[in-house]
PDB file of N, CA, C and O in Angstrom:
ATOM      1  N   MET A   1     -50.470  38.227  47.358  1.00 91.00           N
ATOM      2  CA  MET A   1     -49.625  37.645  45.759  1.00 91.00           C
ATOM      3  C   MET A   1     -48.585  38.362  47.532  1.00 91.00           C
ATOM      4  O   MET A   1     -47.713  37.509  46.511  1.00 91.00           O
ATOM      5  N   ALA A   2     -48.045  39.495  47.566  1.00 91.00           N
ATOM      6  CA  ALA A   2     -46.877  39.366  48.267  1.00 91.00           C
ATOM      7  C   ALA A   2     -47.046  38.385  49.122  1.00 91.00           C
ATOM      8  O   ALA A   2     -45.312  38.040  49.866  1.00 91.00           O
ATOM      9  N   VAL A   3     -47.931  38.681  50.175  1.00 94.00           N
ATOM     10  CA  VAL A   3     -47.925  37.752  51.094  1.00 94.00           C
ATOM     11  C   VAL A   3     -47.390  35.884  50.968  1.00 94.00           C
ATOM     12  O   VAL A   3     -46.996  35.728  51.575  1.00 94.00           O
ATOM     13  N   ALA A   4     -47.406  35.532  49.770  1.00 95.00           N
ATOM     14  CA  ALA A   4     -47.477  34.661  49.430  1.00 95.00           C
ATOM     15  C   ALA A   4     -45.866  34.284  49.007  1.00 95.00           C
ATOM     16  O   ALA A   4     -45.077  32.671  48.928  1.00 95.00           O
ATOM     17  N   LEU A   5     -45.605  35.405  47.922  1.00 95.00           N
ATOM     18  CA  LEU A   5     -43.618  35.268  47.700  1.00 95.00           C
ATOM     19  C   LEU A   5     -43.711  36.122  48.954  1.00 95.00           C
ATOM     20  O   LEU A   5     -42.592  35.223  48.752  1.00 95.00           O
ATOM     21  N   PHE A   6     -44.022  36.138  50.133  1.00 96.00           N
ATOM     22  CA  PHE A   6     -42.568  36.666  51.690  1.00 96.00           C
ATOM     23  C   PHE A   6     -43.015  34.621  52.642  1.00 96.00           C
ATOM     24  O   PHE A   6     -41.907  34.508  52.274  1.00 96.00           O
ATOM     25  N   ILE A   7     -43.436  34.186  51.605  1.00 96.00           N
ATOM     26  CA  ILE A   7     -44.160  32.736  52.513  1.00 96.00           C
ATOM     27  C   ILE A   7     -43.108  31.673  51.592  1.00 96.00           C
ATOM     28  O   ILE A   7     -42.675  31.185  52.146  1.00 96.00           O
ATOM     29  N   VAL A   8     -43.470  32.107  50.515  1.00 96.00           N
ATOM     30  CA  VAL A   8     -42.257  31.072  49.978  1.00 96.00           C
ATOM     31  C   VAL A   8     -41.257  31.215  49.620  1.00 96.00           C
ATOM     32  O   VAL A   8     -39.751  30.112  49.774  1.00 96.00           O
ATOM     33  N   GLY A   9     -40.793  32.487  49.882  1.00 96.00           N
ATOM     34  CA  GLY A   9     -39.004  33.047  50.608  1.00 96.00           C
ATOM     35  C   GLY A   9     -38.719  32.514  51.256  1.00 96.00           C
ATOM     36  O   GLY A   9     -38.005  31.648  51.497  1.00 96.00           O
ATOM     37  N   GLY A  10     -39.582  32.812  52.186  1.00 96.00           N
ATOM     38  CA  GLY A  10     -39.433  32.208  53.548  1.00 96.00           C
ATOM     39  C   GLY A  10     -38.800  30.678  54.009  1.00 96.00           C
ATOM     40  O   GLY A  10     -37.364  30.067  55.287  1.00 96.00           O
ATOM     41  N   PHE A  11     -39.946  29.684  53.663  1.00 97.00           N
ATOM     42  CA  PHE A  11     -39.471  28.347  53.075  1.00 97.00           C
ATOM     43  C   PHE A  11     -38.209  28.439  52.220  1.00 97.00           C
ATOM     44  O   PHE A  11     -37.270  27.176  52.755  1.00 97.00           O
ATOM     45  N   LEU A  12     -37.316  28.822  51.084  1.00 97.00           N
ATOM     46  CA  LEU A  12     -36.911  29.160  50.945  1.00 97.00           C
ATOM     47  C   LEU A  12     -35.976  29.086  51.699  1.00 97.00           C
ATOM     48  O   LEU A  12     -34.900  28.381  51.546  1.00 97.00           O
ATOM     49  N   VAL A  13     -35.819  29.936  52.335  1.00 97.00           N
ATOM     50  CA  VAL A  13     -34.458  31.004  53.266  1.00 97.00           C
ATOM     51  C   VAL A  13     -34.867  29.820  54.511  1.00 97.00           C
ATOM     52  O   VAL A  13     -33.422  28.526  54.139  1.00 97.00           O
ATOM     53  N   GLY A  14     -35.205  28.481  54.926  1.00 97.00           N
ATOM     54  CA  GLY A  14     -35.371  27.302  55.565  1.00 97.00           C
ATOM     55  C   GLY A  14     -35.198  26.505  55.389  1.00 97.00           C
ATOM     56  O   GLY A  14     -33.835  25.313  55.542  1.00 97.00           O
ATOM     57  N   GLY A  15     -34.919  26.179  53.462  1.00 96.00           N
ATOM     58  CA  GLY A  15     -34.234  25.706  52.685  1.00 96.00           C
ATOM     59  C   GLY A  15     -32.453  24.934  52.994  1.00 96.00           C
ATOM     60  O   GLY A  15     -31.802  24.730  52.781  1.00 96.00           O
ATOM     61  N   VAL A  16     -32.286  26.701  52.549  1.00 96.00           N
ATOM     62  CA  VAL A  16     -30.685  27.310  52.568  1.00 96.00           C
ATOM     63  C   VAL A  16     -30.055  27.067  53.889  1.00 96.00           C
ATOM     64  O   VAL A  16     -29.024  26.482  53.428  1.00 96.00           O
ATOM     65  N   VAL A  17     -31.320  27.068  54.809  1.00 96.00           N
ATOM     66  CA  VAL A  17     -30.120  26.637  56.455  1.00 96.00           C
ATOM     67  C   VAL A  17     -29.821  25.662  56.444  1.00 96.00           C
ATOM     68  O   VAL A  17     -28.784  24.624  56.889  1.00 96.00           O
ATOM     69  N   GLN A  18     -31.446  24.112  56.438  1.00 96.00           N
ATOM     70  CA  GLN A  18     -30.503  23.313  56.302  1.00 96.00           C
ATOM     71  C   GLN A  18     -30.102  22.601  54.789  1.00 96.00           C
ATOM     72  O   GLN A  18     -29.501  21.660  55.473  1.00 96.00           O
ATOM     73  N   LEU A  19     -29.697  23.437  54.343  1.00 95.00           N
ATOM     74  CA  LEU A  19     -29.265  22.256  52.702  1.00 95.00           C
ATOM     75  C   LEU A  19     -26.835  22.892  53.154  1.00 95.00           C
ATOM     76  O   LEU A  19     -26.258  22.013  53.452  1.00 95.00           O
ATOM     77  N   VAL A  20     -27.209  23.504  53.703  1.00 96.00           N
ATOM     78  CA  VAL A  20     -25.638  24.029  54.710  1.00 96.00           C
ATOM     79  C   VAL A  20     -25.614  23.314  56.142  1.00 96.00           C
ATOM     80  O   VAL A  20     -24.325  22.776  55.613  1.00 96.00           O
ATOM     81  N   ARG A  21     -26.909  22.738  56.890  1.00 96.00           N
ATOM     82  CA  ARG A  21     -26.539  22.031  57.963  1.00 96.00           C
ATOM     83  C   ARG A  21     -25.517  20.398  57.211  1.00 96.00           C
ATOM     84  O   ARG A  21     -25.437  20.278  57.826  1.00 96.00           O
ATOM     85  N   SER A  22     -26.789  20.488  56.373  1.00 96.00           N
ATOM     86  CA  SER A  22     -26.056  18.872  55.507  1.00 96.00           C
ATOM     87  C   SER A  22     -24.984  18.292  55.071  1.00 96.00           C
ATOM     88  O   SER A  22     -24.797  17.616  54.581  1.00 96.00           O
ATOM     89  N   GLY A  23     -24.896  19.970  54.678  1.00 93.00           N
ATOM     90  CA  GLY A  23     -23.848  19.704  53.410  1.00 93.00           C
ATOM     91  C   GLY A  23     -23.853  19.832  52.481  1.00 93.00           C
ATOM     92  O   GLY A  23     -22.769  18.485  51.556  1.00 93.00           O
ATOM     93  N   ALA A  24     -24.729  20.438  51.605  1.00 92.00           N
ATOM     94  CA  ALA A  24     -25.285  19.838  50.673  1.00 92.00           C
ATOM     95  C   ALA A  24     -24.296  20.790  49.498  1.00 92.00           C
ATOM     96  O   ALA A  24     -22.326  21.224  49.531  1.00 92.00           O
ATOM     97  N   THR A  25     -24.100  20.850  48.261  1.00 95.00           N
ATOM     98  CA  THR A  25     -23.422  20.885  46.891  1.00 95.00           C
ATOM     99  C   THR A  25     -23.845  22.456  47.156  1.00 95.00           C
ATOM    100  O   THR A  25     -24.936  22.929  47.579  1.00 95.00           O
ATOM    101  N   LYS A  26     -22.289  23.406  47.035  1.00 96.00           N
ATOM    102  CA  LYS A  26     -22.716  24.787  47.145  1.00 96.00           C
ATOM    103  C   LYS A  26     -23.626  25.172  46.088  1.00 96.00           C
ATOM    104  O   LYS A  26     -24.212  26.482  45.353  1.00 96.00           O
ATOM    105  N   PHE A  27     -24.112  24.652  44.334  1.00 97.00           N
ATOM    106  CA  PHE A  27     -24.336  24.473  43.399  1.00 97.00           C
ATOM    107  C   PHE A  27     -26.322  25.068  44.414  1.00 97.00           C
ATOM    108  O   PHE A  27     -26.687  25.256  43.828  1.00 97.00           O
ATOM    109  N   SER A  28     -26.070  23.820  44.882  1.00 96.00           N
ATOM    110  CA  SER A  28     -27.571  23.003  45.179  1.00 96.00           C
ATOM    111  C   SER A  28     -28.323  24.731  46.333  1.00 96.00           C
ATOM    112  O   SER A  28     -29.234  25.225  46.795  1.00 96.00           O
ATOM    113  N   VAL A  29     -27.383  24.548  47.302  1.00 96.00           N
ATOM    114  CA  VAL A  29     -27.470  25.838  48.026  1.00 96.00           C
ATOM    115  C   VAL A  29     -27.523  27.850  47.240  1.00 96.00           C
ATOM    116  O   VAL A  29     -28.361  28.138  47.516  1.00 96.00           O
ATOM    117  N   GLY A  30     -27.031  27.554  46.669  1.00 97.00           N
ATOM    118  CA  GLY A  30     -27.183  28.662  45.546  1.00 97.00           C
ATOM    119  C   GLY A  30     -28.128  29.216  44.089  1.00 97.00           C
ATOM    120  O   GLY A  30     -28.689  29.953  44.653  1.00 97.00           O
ATOM    121  N   LEU A  31     -28.327  27.539  44.241  1.00 97.00           N
ATOM    122  CA  LEU A  31     -29.763  28.011  43.220  1.00 97.00           C
ATOM    123  C   LEU A  31     -30.927  28.000  44.598  1.00 97.00           C
ATOM    124  O   LEU A  31     -31.579  29.275  44.186  1.00 97.00           O
ATOM    125  N   VAL A  32     -31.459  27.152  44.979  1.00 97.00           N
ATOM    126  CA  VAL A  32     -31.948  27.431  46.308  1.00 97.00           C
ATOM    127  C   VAL A  32     -31.612  28.965  47.106  1.00 97.00           C
ATOM    128  O   VAL A  32     -32.866  29.896  46.854  1.00 97.00           O
ATOM    129  N   GLY A  33     -31.185  29.320  47.227  1.00 97.00           N
ATOM    130  CA  GLY A  33     -31.132  30.685  47.208  1.00 97.00           C
ATOM    131  C   GLY A  33     -31.300  32.138  46.851  1.00 97.00           C
ATOM    132  O   GLY A  33     -31.723  32.657  46.673  1.00 97.00           O
ATOM    133  N   VAL A  34     -30.941  32.040  45.219  1.00 97.00           N
ATOM    134  CA  VAL A  34     -30.968  32.419  44.712  1.00 97.00           C
ATOM    135  C   VAL A  34     -32.660  32.514  43.906  1.00 97.00           C
ATOM    136  O   VAL A  34     -33.340  33.601  43.926  1.00 97.00           O
ATOM    137  N   LEU A  35     -33.450  31.490  43.869  1.00 97.00           N
ATOM    138  CA  LEU A  35     -34.729  31.950  44.132  1.00 97.00           C
ATOM    139  C   LEU A  35     -35.266  32.020  44.901  1.00 97.00           C
ATOM    140  O   LEU A  35     -36.272  32.783  45.183  1.00 97.00           O
ATOM    141  N   ALA A  36     -34.843  31.413  46.944  1.00 97.00           N
ATOM    142  CA  ALA A  36     -35.206  32.997  48.117  1.00 97.00           C
ATOM    143  C   ALA A  36     -35.459  33.588  47.700  1.00 97.00           C
ATOM    144  O   ALA A  36     -36.893  34.685  48.311  1.00 97.00           O
ATOM    145  N   ALA A  37     -34.330  34.709  47.918  1.00 97.00           N
ATOM    146  CA  ALA A  37     -34.245  36.449  47.197  1.00 97.00           C
ATOM    147  C   ALA A  37     -34.478  37.011  45.582  1.00 97.00           C
ATOM    148  O   ALA A  37     -35.119  37.547  46.010  1.00 97.00           O
ATOM    149  N   LEU A  38     -35.448  36.028  44.834  1.00 97.00           N
ATOM    150  CA  LEU A  38     -35.810  36.570  43.496  1.00 97.00           C
ATOM    151  C   LEU A  38     -37.244  36.863  44.172  1.00 97.00           C
ATOM    152  O   LEU A  38     -37.773  37.293  44.366  1.00 97.00           O
ATOM    153  N   ALA A  39     -38.329  35.110  45.726  1.00 97.00           N
ATOM    154  CA  ALA A  39     -39.336  34.869  46.000  1.00 97.00           C
ATOM    155  C   ALA A  39     -39.315  36.378  46.835  1.00 97.00           C
ATOM    156  O   ALA A  39     -40.544  37.310  46.535  1.00 97.00           O
ATOM    157  N   LEU A  40     -38.472  36.738  47.525  1.00 96.00           N
ATOM    158  CA  LEU A  40     -37.933  38.097  48.127  1.00 96.00           C
ATOM    159  C   LEU A  40     -38.713  39.271  47.865  1.00 96.00           C
ATOM    160  O   LEU A  40     -38.948  40.420  48.124  1.00 96.00           O
ATOM    161  N   ALA A  41     -38.141  39.596  46.903  1.00 96.00           N
ATOM    162  CA  ALA A  41     -37.737  40.568  46.011  1.00 96.00           C
ATOM    163  C   ALA A  41     -39.150  41.081  45.015  1.00 96.00           C
ATOM    164  O   ALA A  41     -39.296  41.799  45.492  1.00 96.00           O
ATOM    165  N   GLY A  42     -39.802  39.850  44.390  1.00 95.00           N
ATOM    166  CA  GLY A  42     -41.068  40.059  44.200  1.00 95.00           C
ATOM    167  C   GLY A  42     -41.867  40.134  44.946  1.00 95.00           C
ATOM    168  O   GLY A  42     -42.208  40.771  44.928  1.00 95.00           O
ATOM    169  N   GLY A  43     -41.375  39.801  46.167  1.00 94.00           N
ATOM    170  CA  GLY A  43     -43.159  39.879  47.578  1.00 94.00           C
ATOM    171  C   GLY A  43     -42.287  41.872  47.602  1.00 94.00           C
ATOM    172  O   GLY A  43     -43.273  42.711  47.709  1.00 94.00           O
ATOM    173  N   VAL A  44     -41.577  42.573  47.771  1.00 95.00           N
ATOM    174  CA  VAL A  44     -41.126  43.520  48.070  1.00 95.00           C
ATOM    175  C   VAL A  44     -41.949  44.184  46.754  1.00 95.00           C
ATOM    176  O   VAL A  44     -41.990  45.470  47.419  1.00 95.00           O
ATOM    177  N   ALA A  45     -40.896  44.060  45.594  1.00 93.00           N
ATOM    178  CA  ALA A  45     -41.253  44.972  44.783  1.00 93.00           C
ATOM    179  C   ALA A  45     -43.041  44.870  44.082  1.00 93.00           C
ATOM    180  O   ALA A  45     -44.006  45.598  43.724  1.00 93.00           O
ATOM    181  N   TRP A  46     -44.603  44.608  44.803  1.00 92.00           N
ATOM    182  CA  TRP A  46     -46.005  43.017  44.373  1.00 92.00           C
ATOM    183  C   TRP A  46     -46.231  44.469  45.889  1.00 92.00           C
ATOM    184  O   TRP A  46     -47.264  44.990  44.961  1.00 92.00           O
ATOM    185  N   LEU A  47     -45.410  44.742  46.446  1.00 92.00           N
ATOM    186  CA  LEU A  47     -45.967  46.537  47.423  1.00 92.00           C
ATOM    187  C   LEU A  47     -45.422  48.107  47.231  1.00 92.00           C
ATOM    188  O   LEU A  47     -45.986  48.358  47.639  1.00 92.00           O
ATOM    189  N   LEU A  48     -44.485  47.979  46.366  1.00 89.00           N
ATOM    190  CA  LEU A  48     -44.611  49.433  46.011  1.00 89.00           C
ATOM    191  C   LEU A  48     -45.727  50.087  44.877  1.00 89.00           C
ATOM    192  O   LEU A  48     -46.376  49.188  44.284  1.00 89.00           O
ATOM    193  N   PRO A  49     -45.997  51.081  45.528  1.00 85.00           N
ATOM    194  CA  PRO A  49     -46.729  51.817  44.749  1.00 85.00           C
ATOM    195  C   PRO A  49     -46.049  52.057  42.909  1.00 85.00           C
ATOM    196  O   PRO A  49     -45.367  52.049  42.795  1.00 85.00           O
ATOM    197  N   GLY A  50     -47.279  51.550  41.990  1.00 76.00           N
ATOM    198  CA  GLY A  50     -47.223  52.292  40.603  1.00 76.00           C
ATOM    199  C   GLY A  50     -48.184  52.114  39.564  1.00 76.00           C
ATOM    200  O   GLY A  50     -49.396  51.952  40.573  1.00 76.00           O
ATOM    201  N   ASP A  51     -48.115  52.412  39.203  1.00 66.00           N
ATOM    202  CA  ASP A  51     -49.468  52.949  38.163  1.00 66.00           C
ATOM    203  C   ASP A  51     -49.908  51.291  37.823  1.00 66.00           C
ATOM    204  O   ASP A  51     -49.302  50.490  37.408  1.00 66.00           O
ATOM    205  N   SER A  52     -51.156  51.299  38.221  1.00 59.00           N
ATOM    206  CA  SER A  52     -51.782  49.973  37.258  1.00 59.00           C
ATOM    207  C   SER A  52     -53.285  50.267  36.837  1.00 59.00           C
ATOM    208  O   SER A  52     -53.317  51.195  36.209  1.00 59.00           O
TER     209      SER A  52
END
């Protein structure tokens, strides 16, 4: 599952780069950026050891 979250985060980071290059609104760049950060943080959290 962590790999899938990292892949989604990578796509979203690429989307942020493309949105900035195309001059999109700050809201859309921020929204996609927050989603990318959440996906990457979820991938890291999935890898952390814990009780299961």
